[in-house]
Amino acid sequence: MKRRIIDYEKLTTEVLDLLVEKFPDGYNYDDIMTFQNARGETIKAVEVRTDDTIYLVKIGMKLEQKMEDYSEEEMGEDDSDPTEISNEDDFPDEY
């Protein structure tokens, strides 16, 4: 199995899909792996897998924003019907 460390700037659509699928609400502290690379730098990453590759995607605020933007893009800007009322309890009693 191949192992790859990827920076958020070099993410492919495939890896972004895997990230959004695995972490639809974002990742937690427990999802983060911390290790030192060959240069002695501390790296924090989250893991996603395909059939033949393990990807460690370096994390940071920019990765979170990229995942969020990509997820919103996939869902469309607003798929909701503005005339649909989802829960009557959300309105004050006078309505």
mmCIF file of C-alpha atoms in Angstrom:
data_model
loop_
_atom_site.group_PDB
_atom_site.id
_atom_site.type_symbol
_atom_site.label_atom_id
_atom_site.label_comp_id
_atom_site.label_asym_id
_atom_site.label_seq_id
_atom_site.Cartn_x
_atom_site.Cartn_y
_atom_site.Cartn_z
ATOM 1 C CA MET A 1 0.000 0.000 0.000
ATOM 2 C CA LYS A 2 1.335 3.443 -0.949
ATOM 3 C CA ARG A 3 1.579 6.196 1.655
ATOM 4 C CA ARG A 4 1.397 9.864 0.730
ATOM 5 C CA ILE A 5 1.628 13.079 2.730
ATOM 6 C CA ILE A 6 -0.308 15.848 1.009
ATOM 7 C CA ASP A 7 -0.553 19.559 1.671
ATOM 8 C CA TYR A 8 -4.024 21.084 1.359
ATOM 9 C CA GLU A 9 -2.896 23.076 -1.696
ATOM 10 C CA LYS A 10 -2.246 19.870 -3.664
ATOM 11 C CA LEU A 11 -5.479 18.032 -2.865
ATOM 12 C CA THR A 12 -7.175 16.264 -5.726
ATOM 13 C CA THR A 13 -10.933 16.061 -6.102
ATOM 14 C CA GLU A 14 -10.723 12.389 -5.126
ATOM 15 C CA VAL A 15 -8.978 13.140 -1.821
ATOM 16 C CA LEU A 16 -11.297 16.072 -1.103
ATOM 17 C CA ASP A 17 -14.280 13.747 -1.638
ATOM 18 C CA LEU A 18 -12.769 11.264 0.818
ATOM 19 C CA LEU A 19 -12.139 13.987 3.401
ATOM 20 C CA VAL A 20 -15.657 15.414 3.171
ATOM 21 C CA GLU A 21 -17.146 11.909 3.292
ATOM 22 C CA LYS A 22 -15.092 10.838 6.320
ATOM 23 C CA PHE A 23 -15.364 14.156 8.170
ATOM 24 C CA PRO A 24 -18.699 15.740 7.097
ATOM 25 C CA ASP A 25 -18.807 17.876 10.247
ATOM 26 C CA GLY A 26 -15.061 18.481 10.376
ATOM 27 C CA TYR A 27 -12.431 16.491 12.209
ATOM 28 C CA ASN A 28 -11.918 16.211 15.966
ATOM 29 C CA TYR A 29 -8.786 16.280 18.078
ATOM 30 C CA ASP A 30 -8.851 12.459 18.184
ATOM 31 C CA ASP A 31 -8.692 12.323 14.351
ATOM 32 C CA ILE A 32 -5.396 14.242 14.198
ATOM 33 C CA MET A 33 -2.080 12.394 13.876
ATOM 34 C CA THR A 34 1.103 14.177 14.949
ATOM 35 C CA PHE A 35 4.549 13.095 13.727
ATOM 36 C CA GLN A 36 7.935 14.450 12.667
ATOM 37 C CA ASN A 37 8.969 14.446 9.026
ATOM 38 C CA ALA A 38 12.495 13.753 7.739
ATOM 39 C CA ARG A 39 13.479 17.393 8.358
ATOM 40 C CA GLY A 40 12.444 17.185 12.012
ATOM 41 C CA GLU A 41 9.357 19.356 11.514
ATOM 42 C CA THR A 42 6.239 18.477 13.477
ATOM 43 C CA ILE A 43 3.367 17.630 11.129
ATOM 44 C CA LYS A 44 -0.306 17.331 12.033
ATOM 45 C CA ALA A 45 -2.505 15.433 9.605
ATOM 46 C CA VAL A 46 -5.714 13.467 9.178
ATOM 47 C CA GLU A 47 -5.845 10.115 7.417
ATOM 48 C CA VAL A 48 -8.025 9.003 4.520
ATOM 49 C CA ARG A 49 -7.646 5.810 2.497
ATOM 50 C CA THR A 50 -8.344 4.469 -0.931
ATOM 51 C CA ASP A 51 -7.982 0.820 -1.942
ATOM 52 C CA ASP A 52 -4.268 1.252 -2.648
ATOM 53 C CA THR A 53 -3.147 4.450 -0.878
ATOM 54 C CA ILE A 54 -3.102 5.942 2.614
ATOM 55 C CA TYR A 55 -3.174 9.736 2.487
ATOM 56 C CA LEU A 56 -2.034 11.883 5.396
ATOM 57 C CA VAL A 57 -3.423 15.333 4.695
ATOM 58 C CA LYS A 58 -1.664 18.151 6.524
ATOM 59 C CA ILE A 59 -4.164 20.131 8.532
ATOM 60 C CA GLY A 60 -4.642 23.762 9.364
ATOM 61 C CA MET A 61 -7.236 26.501 9.060
ATOM 62 C CA LYS A 62 -6.868 26.588 5.285
ATOM 63 C CA LEU A 63 -7.668 22.866 4.980
ATOM 64 C CA GLU A 64 -10.812 23.281 7.080
ATOM 65 C CA GLN A 65 -11.939 26.196 4.912
ATOM 66 C CA LYS A 66 -11.188 24.293 1.701
ATOM 67 C CA MET A 67 -13.220 21.275 2.918
ATOM 68 C CA GLU A 68 -16.108 23.529 3.940
ATOM 69 C CA ASP A 69 -16.084 25.408 0.624
ATOM 70 C CA TYR A 70 -15.912 22.152 -1.342
ATOM 71 C CA SER A 71 -18.757 20.601 0.644
ATOM 72 C CA GLU A 72 -20.961 23.658 0.070
ATOM 73 C CA GLU A 73 -20.058 23.650 -3.620
ATOM 74 C CA GLU A 74 -21.085 19.983 -3.944
ATOM 75 C CA MET A 75 -24.423 20.606 -2.217
ATOM 76 C CA GLY A 76 -25.207 23.774 -4.164
ATOM 77 C CA GLU A 77 -25.515 27.180 -2.633
ATOM 78 C CA ASP A 78 -28.996 26.680 -1.211
ATOM 79 C CA ASP A 79 -30.986 23.529 -1.857
ATOM 80 C CA SER A 80 -33.785 24.474 0.517
ATOM 81 C CA ASP A 81 -37.236 25.654 -0.495
ATOM 82 C CA PRO A 82 -37.784 29.133 1.022
ATOM 83 C CA THR A 83 -41.528 28.485 1.352
ATOM 84 C CA GLU A 84 -41.091 25.203 3.213
ATOM 85 C CA ILE A 85 -41.508 25.293 6.995
ATOM 86 C CA SER A 86 -39.424 22.625 8.626
ATOM 87 C CA ASN A 87 -40.597 22.953 12.227
ATOM 88 C CA GLU A 88 -43.530 24.985 13.488
ATOM 89 C CA ASP A 89 -41.965 25.153 16.964
ATOM 90 C CA ASP A 90 -39.333 27.518 15.601
ATOM 91 C CA PHE A 91 -41.883 30.327 15.366
ATOM 92 C CA PRO A 92 -43.137 32.460 18.269
ATOM 93 C CA ASP A 93 -46.555 31.571 19.720
ATOM 94 C CA GLU A 94 -48.275 34.561 18.076
ATOM 95 C CA TYR A 95 -47.881 32.942 14.651
#
